[in-house]
Structure formats: C-alpha cells, structure tokens
Short mmCIF file of C-alpha atoms in Angstrom, two decimals:
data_model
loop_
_atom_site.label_atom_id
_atom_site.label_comp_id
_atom_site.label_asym_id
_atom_site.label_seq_id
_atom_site.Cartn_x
_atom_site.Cartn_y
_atom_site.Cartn_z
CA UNK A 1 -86.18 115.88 29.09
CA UNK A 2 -87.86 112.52 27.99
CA UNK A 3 -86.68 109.60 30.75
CA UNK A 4 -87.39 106.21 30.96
CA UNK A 5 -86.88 104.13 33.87
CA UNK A 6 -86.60 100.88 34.12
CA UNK A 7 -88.34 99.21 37.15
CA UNK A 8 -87.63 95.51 38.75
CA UNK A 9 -89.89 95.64 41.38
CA UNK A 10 -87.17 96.25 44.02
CA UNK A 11 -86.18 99.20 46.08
CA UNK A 12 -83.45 100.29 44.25
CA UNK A 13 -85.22 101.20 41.26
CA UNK A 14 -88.78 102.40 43.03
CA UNK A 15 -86.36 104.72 44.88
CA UNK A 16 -84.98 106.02 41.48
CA UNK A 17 -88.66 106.82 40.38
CA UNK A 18 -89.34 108.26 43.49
CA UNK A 19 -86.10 111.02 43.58
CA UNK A 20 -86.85 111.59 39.58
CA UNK A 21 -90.27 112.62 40.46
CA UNK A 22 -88.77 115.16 43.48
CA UNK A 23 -86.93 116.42 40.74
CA UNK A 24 -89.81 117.59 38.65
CA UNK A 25 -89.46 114.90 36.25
CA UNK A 26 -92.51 112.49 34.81
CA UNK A 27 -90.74 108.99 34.15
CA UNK A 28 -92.34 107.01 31.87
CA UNK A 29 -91.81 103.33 33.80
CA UNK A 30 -90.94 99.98 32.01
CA UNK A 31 -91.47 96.75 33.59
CA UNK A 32 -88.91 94.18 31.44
CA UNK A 33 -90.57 90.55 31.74
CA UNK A 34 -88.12 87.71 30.95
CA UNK A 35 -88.74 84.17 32.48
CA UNK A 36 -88.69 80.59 32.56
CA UNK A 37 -90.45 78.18 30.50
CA UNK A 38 -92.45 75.28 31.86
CA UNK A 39 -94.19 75.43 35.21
CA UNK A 40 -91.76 73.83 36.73
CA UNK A 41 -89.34 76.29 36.43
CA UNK A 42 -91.95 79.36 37.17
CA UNK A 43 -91.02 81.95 39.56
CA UNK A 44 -93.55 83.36 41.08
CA UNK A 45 -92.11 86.37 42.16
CA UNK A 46 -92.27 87.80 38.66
CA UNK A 47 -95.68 87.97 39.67
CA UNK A 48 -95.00 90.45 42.92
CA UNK A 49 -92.69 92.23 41.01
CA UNK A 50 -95.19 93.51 38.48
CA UNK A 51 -97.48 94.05 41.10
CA UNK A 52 -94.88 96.53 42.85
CA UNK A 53 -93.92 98.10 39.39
CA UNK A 54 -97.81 98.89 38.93
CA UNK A 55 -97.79 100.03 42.78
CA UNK A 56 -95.11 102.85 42.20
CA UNK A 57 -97.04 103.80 39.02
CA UNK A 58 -100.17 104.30 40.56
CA UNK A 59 -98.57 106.59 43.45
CA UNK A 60 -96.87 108.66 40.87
CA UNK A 61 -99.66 108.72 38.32
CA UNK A 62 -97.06 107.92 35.67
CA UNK A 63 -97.81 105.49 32.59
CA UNK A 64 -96.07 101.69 33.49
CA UNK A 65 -95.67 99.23 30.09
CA UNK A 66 -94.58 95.77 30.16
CA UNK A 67 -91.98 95.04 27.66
CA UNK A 68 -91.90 91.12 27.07
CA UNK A 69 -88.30 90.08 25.87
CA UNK A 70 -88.55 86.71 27.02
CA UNK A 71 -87.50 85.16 23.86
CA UNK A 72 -84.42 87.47 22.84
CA UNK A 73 -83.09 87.02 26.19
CA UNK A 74 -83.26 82.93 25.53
CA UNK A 75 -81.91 83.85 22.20
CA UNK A 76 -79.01 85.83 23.28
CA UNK A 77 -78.01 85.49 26.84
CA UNK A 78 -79.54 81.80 27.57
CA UNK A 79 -77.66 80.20 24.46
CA UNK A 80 -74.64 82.19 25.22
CA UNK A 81 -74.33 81.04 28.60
CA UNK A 82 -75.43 77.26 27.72
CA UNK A 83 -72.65 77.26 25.06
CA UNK A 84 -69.97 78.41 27.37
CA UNK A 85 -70.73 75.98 30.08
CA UNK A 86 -70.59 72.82 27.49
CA UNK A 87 -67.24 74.38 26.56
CA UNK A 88 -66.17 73.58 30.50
CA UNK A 89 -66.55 77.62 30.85
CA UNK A 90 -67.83 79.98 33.73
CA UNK A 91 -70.37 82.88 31.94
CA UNK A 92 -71.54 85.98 33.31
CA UNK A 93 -75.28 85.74 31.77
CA UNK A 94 -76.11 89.14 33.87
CA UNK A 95 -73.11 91.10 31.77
CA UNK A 96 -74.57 89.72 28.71
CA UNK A 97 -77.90 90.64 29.82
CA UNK A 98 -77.46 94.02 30.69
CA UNK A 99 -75.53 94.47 27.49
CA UNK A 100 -77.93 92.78 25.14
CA UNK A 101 -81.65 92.77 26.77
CA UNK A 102 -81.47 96.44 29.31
CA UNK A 103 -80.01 98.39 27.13
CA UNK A 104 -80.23 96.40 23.76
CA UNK A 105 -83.34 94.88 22.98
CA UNK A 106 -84.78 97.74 24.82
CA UNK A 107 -83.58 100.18 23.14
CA UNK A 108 -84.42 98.95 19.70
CA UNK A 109 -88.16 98.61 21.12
CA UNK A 110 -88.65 101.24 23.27
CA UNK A 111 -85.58 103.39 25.08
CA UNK A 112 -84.93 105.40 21.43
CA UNK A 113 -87.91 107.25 22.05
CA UNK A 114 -86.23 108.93 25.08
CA UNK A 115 -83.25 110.89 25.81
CA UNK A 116 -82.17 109.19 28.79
CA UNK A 117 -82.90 105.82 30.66
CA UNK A 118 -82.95 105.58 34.32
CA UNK A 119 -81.90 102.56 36.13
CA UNK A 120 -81.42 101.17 39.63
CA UNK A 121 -77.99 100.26 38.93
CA UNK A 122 -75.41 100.83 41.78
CA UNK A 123 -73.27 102.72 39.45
CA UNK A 124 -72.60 106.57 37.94
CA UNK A 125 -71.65 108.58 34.93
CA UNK A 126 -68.40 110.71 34.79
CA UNK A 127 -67.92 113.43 32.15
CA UNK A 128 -63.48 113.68 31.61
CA UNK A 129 -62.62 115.21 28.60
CA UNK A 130 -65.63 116.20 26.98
CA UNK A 131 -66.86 111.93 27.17
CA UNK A 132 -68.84 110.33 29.19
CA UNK A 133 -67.10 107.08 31.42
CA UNK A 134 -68.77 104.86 32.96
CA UNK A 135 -68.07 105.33 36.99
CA UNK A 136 -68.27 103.70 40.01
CA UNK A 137 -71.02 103.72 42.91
CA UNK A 138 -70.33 105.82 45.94
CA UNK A 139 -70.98 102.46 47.77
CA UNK A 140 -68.40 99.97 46.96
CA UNK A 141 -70.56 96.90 48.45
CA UNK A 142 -73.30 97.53 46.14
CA UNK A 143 -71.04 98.63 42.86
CA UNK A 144 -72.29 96.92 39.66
CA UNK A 145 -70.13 98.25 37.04
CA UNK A 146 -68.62 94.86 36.70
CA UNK A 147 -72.20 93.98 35.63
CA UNK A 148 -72.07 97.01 33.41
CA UNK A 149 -68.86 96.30 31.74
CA UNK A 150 -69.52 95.42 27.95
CA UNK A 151 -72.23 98.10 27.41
CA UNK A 152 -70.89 100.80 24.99
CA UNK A 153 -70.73 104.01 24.76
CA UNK A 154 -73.43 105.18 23.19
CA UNK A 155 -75.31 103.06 26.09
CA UNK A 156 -73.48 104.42 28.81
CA UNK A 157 -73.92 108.28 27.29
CA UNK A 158 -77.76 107.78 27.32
CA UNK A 159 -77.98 106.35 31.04
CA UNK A 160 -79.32 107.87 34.32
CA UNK A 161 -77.66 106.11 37.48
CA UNK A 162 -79.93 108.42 40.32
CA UNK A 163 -78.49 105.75 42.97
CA UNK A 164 -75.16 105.20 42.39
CA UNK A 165 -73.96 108.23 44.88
CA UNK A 166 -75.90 106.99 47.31
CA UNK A 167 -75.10 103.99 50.48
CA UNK A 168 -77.56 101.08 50.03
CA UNK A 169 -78.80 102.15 53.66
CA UNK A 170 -79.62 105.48 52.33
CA UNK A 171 -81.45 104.19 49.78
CA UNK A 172 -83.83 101.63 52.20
CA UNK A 173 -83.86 104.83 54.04
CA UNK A 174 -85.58 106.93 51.38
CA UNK A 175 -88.15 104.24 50.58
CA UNK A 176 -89.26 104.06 53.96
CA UNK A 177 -89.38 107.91 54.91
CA UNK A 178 -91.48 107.56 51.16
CA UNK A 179 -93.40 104.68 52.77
CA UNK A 180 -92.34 103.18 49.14
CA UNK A 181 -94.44 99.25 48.80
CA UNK A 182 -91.20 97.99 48.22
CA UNK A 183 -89.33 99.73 51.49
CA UNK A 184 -88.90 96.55 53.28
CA UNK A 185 -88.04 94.09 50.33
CA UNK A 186 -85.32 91.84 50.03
CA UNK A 187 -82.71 92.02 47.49
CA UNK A 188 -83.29 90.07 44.86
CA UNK A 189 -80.06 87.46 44.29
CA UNK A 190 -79.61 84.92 41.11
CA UNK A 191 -78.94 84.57 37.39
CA UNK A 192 -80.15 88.05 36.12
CA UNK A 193 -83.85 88.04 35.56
CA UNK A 194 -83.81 83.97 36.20
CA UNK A 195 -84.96 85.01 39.75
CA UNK A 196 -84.91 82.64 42.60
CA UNK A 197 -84.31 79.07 40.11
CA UNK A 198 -81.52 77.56 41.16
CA UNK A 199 -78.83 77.25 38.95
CA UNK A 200 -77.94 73.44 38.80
CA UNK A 201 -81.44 72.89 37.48
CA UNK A 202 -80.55 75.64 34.81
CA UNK A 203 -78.35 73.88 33.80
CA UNK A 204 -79.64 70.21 33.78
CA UNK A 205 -82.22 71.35 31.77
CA UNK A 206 -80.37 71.90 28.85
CA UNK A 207 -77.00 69.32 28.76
CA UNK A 208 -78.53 66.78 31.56
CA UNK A 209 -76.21 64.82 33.70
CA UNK A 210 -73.48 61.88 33.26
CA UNK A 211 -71.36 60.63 35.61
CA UNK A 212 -67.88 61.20 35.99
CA UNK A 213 -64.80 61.15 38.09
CA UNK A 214 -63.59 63.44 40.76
CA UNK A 215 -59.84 63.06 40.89
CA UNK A 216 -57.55 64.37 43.73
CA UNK A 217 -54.98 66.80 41.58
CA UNK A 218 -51.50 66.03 43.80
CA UNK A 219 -52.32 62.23 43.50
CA UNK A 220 -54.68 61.31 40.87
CA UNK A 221 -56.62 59.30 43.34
CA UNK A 222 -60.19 59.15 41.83
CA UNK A 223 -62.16 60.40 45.56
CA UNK A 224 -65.82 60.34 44.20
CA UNK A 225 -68.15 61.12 41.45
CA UNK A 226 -70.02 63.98 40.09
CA UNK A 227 -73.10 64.40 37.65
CA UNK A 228 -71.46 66.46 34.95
CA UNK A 229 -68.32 69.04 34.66
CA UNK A 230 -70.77 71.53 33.78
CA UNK A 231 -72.16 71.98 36.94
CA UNK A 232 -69.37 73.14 38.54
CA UNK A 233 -66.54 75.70 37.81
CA UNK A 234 -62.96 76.55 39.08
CA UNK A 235 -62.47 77.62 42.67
CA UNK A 236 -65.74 76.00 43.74
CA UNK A 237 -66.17 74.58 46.93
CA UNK A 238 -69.44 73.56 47.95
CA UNK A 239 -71.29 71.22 46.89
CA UNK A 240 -68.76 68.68 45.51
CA UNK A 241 -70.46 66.17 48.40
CA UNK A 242 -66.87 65.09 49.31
CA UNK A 243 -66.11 64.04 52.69
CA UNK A 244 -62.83 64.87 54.75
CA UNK A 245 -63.00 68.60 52.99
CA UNK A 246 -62.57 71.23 52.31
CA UNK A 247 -62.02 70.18 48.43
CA UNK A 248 -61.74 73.00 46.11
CA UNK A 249 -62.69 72.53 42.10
CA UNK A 250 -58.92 73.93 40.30
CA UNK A 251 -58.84 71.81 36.66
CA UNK A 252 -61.16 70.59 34.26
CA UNK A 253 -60.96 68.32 31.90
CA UNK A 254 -63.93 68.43 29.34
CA UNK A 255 -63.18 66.02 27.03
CA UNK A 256 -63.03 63.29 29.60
CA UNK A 257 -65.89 64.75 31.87
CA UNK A 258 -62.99 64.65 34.80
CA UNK A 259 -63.07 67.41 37.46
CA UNK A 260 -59.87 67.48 39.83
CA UNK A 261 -59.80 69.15 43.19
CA UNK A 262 -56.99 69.97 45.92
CA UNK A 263 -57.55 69.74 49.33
CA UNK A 264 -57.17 71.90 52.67
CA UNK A 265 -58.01 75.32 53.60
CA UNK A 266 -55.70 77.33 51.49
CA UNK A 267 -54.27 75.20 48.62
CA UNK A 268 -51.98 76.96 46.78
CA UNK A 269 -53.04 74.76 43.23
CA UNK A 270 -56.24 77.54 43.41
CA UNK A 271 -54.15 80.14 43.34
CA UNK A 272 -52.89 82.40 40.37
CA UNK A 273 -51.30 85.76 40.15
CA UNK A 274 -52.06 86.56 36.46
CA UNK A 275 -54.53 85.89 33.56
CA UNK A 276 -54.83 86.76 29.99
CA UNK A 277 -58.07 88.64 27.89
CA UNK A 278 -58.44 88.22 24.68
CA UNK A 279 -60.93 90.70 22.67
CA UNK A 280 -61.32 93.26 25.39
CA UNK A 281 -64.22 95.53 25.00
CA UNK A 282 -62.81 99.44 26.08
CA UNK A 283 -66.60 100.77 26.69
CA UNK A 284 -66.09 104.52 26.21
CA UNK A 285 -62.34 104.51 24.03
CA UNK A 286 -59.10 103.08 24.95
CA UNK A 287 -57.57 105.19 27.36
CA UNK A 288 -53.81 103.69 26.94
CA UNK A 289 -50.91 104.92 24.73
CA UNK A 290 -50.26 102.73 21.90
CA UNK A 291 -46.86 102.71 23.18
CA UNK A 292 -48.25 101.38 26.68
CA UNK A 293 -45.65 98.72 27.69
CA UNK A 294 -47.81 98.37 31.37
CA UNK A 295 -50.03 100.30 33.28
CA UNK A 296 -51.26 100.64 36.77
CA UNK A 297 -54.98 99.39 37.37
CA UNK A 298 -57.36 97.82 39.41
CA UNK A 299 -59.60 95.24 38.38
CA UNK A 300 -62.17 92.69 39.33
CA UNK A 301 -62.41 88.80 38.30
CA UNK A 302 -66.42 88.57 40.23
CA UNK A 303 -68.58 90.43 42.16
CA UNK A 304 -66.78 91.59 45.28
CA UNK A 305 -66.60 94.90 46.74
CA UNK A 306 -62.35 94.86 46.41
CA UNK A 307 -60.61 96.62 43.53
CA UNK A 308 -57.70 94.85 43.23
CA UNK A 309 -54.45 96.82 42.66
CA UNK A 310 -52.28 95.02 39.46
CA UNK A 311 -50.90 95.82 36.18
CA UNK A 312 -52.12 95.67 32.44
CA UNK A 313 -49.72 94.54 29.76
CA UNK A 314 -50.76 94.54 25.93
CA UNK A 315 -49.72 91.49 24.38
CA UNK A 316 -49.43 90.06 20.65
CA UNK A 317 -52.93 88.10 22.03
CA UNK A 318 -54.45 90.42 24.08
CA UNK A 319 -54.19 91.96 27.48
CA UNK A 320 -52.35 90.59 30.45
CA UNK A 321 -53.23 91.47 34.11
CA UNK A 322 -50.66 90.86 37.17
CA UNK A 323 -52.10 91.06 40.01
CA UNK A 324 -50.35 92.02 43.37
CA UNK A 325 -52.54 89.75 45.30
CA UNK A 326 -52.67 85.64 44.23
CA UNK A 327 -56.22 85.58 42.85
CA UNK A 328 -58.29 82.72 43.94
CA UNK A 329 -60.23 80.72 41.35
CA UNK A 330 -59.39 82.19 38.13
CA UNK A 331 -61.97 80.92 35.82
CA UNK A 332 -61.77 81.39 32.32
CA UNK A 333 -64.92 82.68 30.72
CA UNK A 334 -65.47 84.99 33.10
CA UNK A 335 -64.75 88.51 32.57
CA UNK A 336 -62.07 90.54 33.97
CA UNK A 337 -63.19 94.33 34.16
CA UNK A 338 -60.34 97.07 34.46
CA UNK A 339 -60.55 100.17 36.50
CA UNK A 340 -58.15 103.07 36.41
CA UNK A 341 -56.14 103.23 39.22
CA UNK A 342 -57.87 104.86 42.00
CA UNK A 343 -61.28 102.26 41.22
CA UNK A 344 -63.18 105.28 40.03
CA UNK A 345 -63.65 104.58 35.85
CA UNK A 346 -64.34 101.29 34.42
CA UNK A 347 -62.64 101.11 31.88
CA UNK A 348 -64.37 97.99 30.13
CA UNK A 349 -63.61 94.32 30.04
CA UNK A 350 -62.02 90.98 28.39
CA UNK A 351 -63.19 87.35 28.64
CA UNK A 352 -61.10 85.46 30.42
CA UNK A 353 -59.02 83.24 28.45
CA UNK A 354 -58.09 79.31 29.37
CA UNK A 355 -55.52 79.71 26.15
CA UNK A 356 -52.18 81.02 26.81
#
C-alpha cells in the first residue's frame, strides 16, 4: 500500500512516521509550507519545523517533499476567515483549512498518487455498515474531529489516523523511547499553519482599526472604547481593557461598530441553551430518518474536551440543537459539530447561524 504522511514538524506526526515504519511500511513524507507575508509577520519556526520534517526523513531513509500552498491557503481559508470577521462573525480558519488545503489542495497536487494519507490528527476511522465514519480519538483532551468536521467522505475514506487510539502521553512516550528530534517539543497552538502570530495583528492587517464604543448591555452606559468589533467575538473576556471586571463580550452591533458587554462572574446575558445551523455538511451520509422529529446527540460549539449531551431538531431552515447544559458564548459563525450519542462518530457540522 502507497501512504503518504503528512509531517508538521511536531511529535504527533514524527510519531505517526515512526509506528508506520514498525509496521513495514515506507511513507513517502510531505512537509505542507503555508505562511505569512512580509517580514514582519515571519515565523520563524516554519524554519525548525522543516528542519525536524527533514530530521525524521533522514532517520527513516524515506523521500521528504515540500509542497508550497501558501497562496491557495490565502485564497481560500485567509479570505474566508477575513470575510466572516467584517461580517461581525467568529471563523474556524483551521476547519476550513483542513478541509480545503490538507486534504484539498493536497490532494489535487500530490495525495491522488497514494492510497492512503497519514496524519497526526488526534482522531480515527470507523467502518459501520460497510462506510467509513469519521471517529473520535481514544483521548478526549486531544480529539480534533471538530477540526475535521467538513471534510467529506471520500477524504475521510482515504485517511490514516495511526494516533488517534493512543493518550497524548503515550505518544511523547514513543518519541522518546524512539529518541524522535522532536520528543521533547512543545505543542504547537494558533490559527492553523499561522503559527505563533498573534491574532489581533491578523486581523489589523487586513480591516485596520476605528474606534468605537463599548456599551454596558443592562444599562446602555457607554464604559470605554475599543479599536474595532472585529477584534473581538461573543463570550470574550480578556482583553476588553475594562476596569472593575470581569466584562464579558455578548452582542454586536456591526453596523454601528458598537460592542456591548455584561458584567460579573456568571452573567446569565452569555448564556444560551439552543442555536440554529443552516447548510449542515453530514461528512459520510445523513444518518437520520427523514421522518426524524428529534434526536439524541452530543455536540461541540469549540475545542473542548466535553461532548455535550442535547437534541437535534430538523427545521424548515436547518437544524436546531438544545442543549441540556446553557452554552456559554454562542457565536455565530462558528461551527457546531454533531456526534452520535455516545461521542464516538462525528457526524459532520453546520455554521452557526446569527439568523433565526
């Protein structure tokens, strides 16, 4: 069998190499390079990555190429997420990425001359039926099918998880009893392959800054300014630089460039129960009845290691979740990803709507 695998420089996916090797196989690596423009948004760990990715290479003796997608990932995700954020909306750029640049770009360039790619990817495969679904990681910390949740299935059929039944300890503990060059190295954290750049000058860069109000929701007491709505989304709570806090972000008003905030430690104005997806995205088929009036699930709203218990509801505009928990910061543009109801499938995912 013909396998790609996909390396970041990390340990997750030098581990993957190294088990795929154990297991006879001869990988072929790829090294994906996507980055900022302009020096002053370079990251130089892109750098140390690709020195890592040609480290693992050279143990294994396997081939390494460098597939540059730098400008269809500013094409596809960067726009996308720029767009949504001057609509007063909260992306996902790594589920767009993962989606469009992992397994799409690369694909078209280089993964369709293999029968499977291998990832790092917290994450596993589950055959039901005679189809493969897209399961989740025996470590619920580390899961990343929420990340994974608008690939299809013709993406999901063709992908290696070698990690995803596996703790994140016993992972680092693999690349150290391997004495693996990336055994000791952090996680990596930020926007997808943005790296370490921080996310406010992300953003600047493209719609700037202009002053605006900061109202108090219960009392419409303007408390302060801010230097655009798009930098900041609902349920936020740092960096508002308000004083007497904790202030929480819960309404935006676009038009106006007016962000309103409740105060205390708990405000109930942050709270919802409930939230509707429009277009929803079933990655492997819709497992439902058409006759489904509701359905037990669990689902996610961001990146937490909690399934959250609720219902689904098909409605004349799309899905409806109920949760059984109040949700905190519900923030449309964001996507809500369904799992059966013992968390084990994902079943795909919807963009949150602001519409009712």
């Amino acid at each position: 069998m013909n396998i790609a695998a996909l390396l970041s420089g990390g340990v997750d996916s030098s581990v993957v190499v190294h088990l795929l090797c154990e297991q006879g196989y001869k990988p072929a690596l790829f090294y994906i390079k996507i980055g900022m423009e302009g020096e002053e948004y370079m990251d130089c760990s892109a750098e140390e990555d690709t020195e890592l990715a040609r480290a693992i290479a050279r143990r294994y003796g396997l081939t390494l190429e460098i597939i540059d997608l730098h400008r269809e990932y500013w094409d596809r995700v960067a726009v996308y997420a720029i767009e949504k954020i001057r609509k007063g909306l909260t992306p996902n750029p790594d589920v767009m990425c993962n989606k469009l640049i992992k397994f799409g770009c690369f694909e078209e360039q280089a993964g369709k001359y293999f029968d499977r790619t291998a990832t790092g990817h917290y994450a596993t495969t589950v055959e039901k039926e005679g189809k493969i679904w897209l399961g989740t990681a025996s470590d619920p910390v580390k899961d990343q099918t929420d990340f994974l949740a608008q690939i299809d299935h013709l993406q999901v059929s063709k992908l290696m998880f070698p990690i995803g039944h596996l703790m994140k300890q016993e992972v680092r503990q693999i690349a150290l009893e391997a004495a693996l060059p990336s055994a000791r190295r952090k996680d990596s954290q930020g926007i997808c392959f943005l790296g370490k750049i921080n996310y406010n000058d992300f953003v600047r860069r493209f719609l700037g800054e202009k002053e605006g109000k900061v109202v108090e929701w219960e009392t419409g007491r303007v408390i302060g300014t801010h230097r655009g709505y798009w930098f900041h989304t609902i349920g936020q709570r740092k960096g508002l630089g308000l004083s007497g806090g904790p202030w929480f972000v819960i309404r935006k008003n676009t038009e106006e460039n007016v962000i309103y905030v409740s105060h205390g430690y708990d405000p109930q104005t942050q709270y919802g129960n409930e939230f509707l997806m429009k277009d929803f995205h079933f990655i492997t088929e819709n497992p439902w009845p058409a006759e489904m009036k509701e359905t037990a699930i669990t689902f996610k709203i961001r990146h937490t290691p909690e399934f959250i218990p609720g219902k689904c509801v098909q409605t004349a505009n799309g899905f409806r979740v109920y949760s059984s928990e109040d949700l905190q910061g519900i923030a449309p543009g964001q996507f809500g990803v369904i799992y059966d109801k013992d968390a084990r499938i994902c079943i795909g995912s919807g963009e949150i709507s602001a519409e009712e």
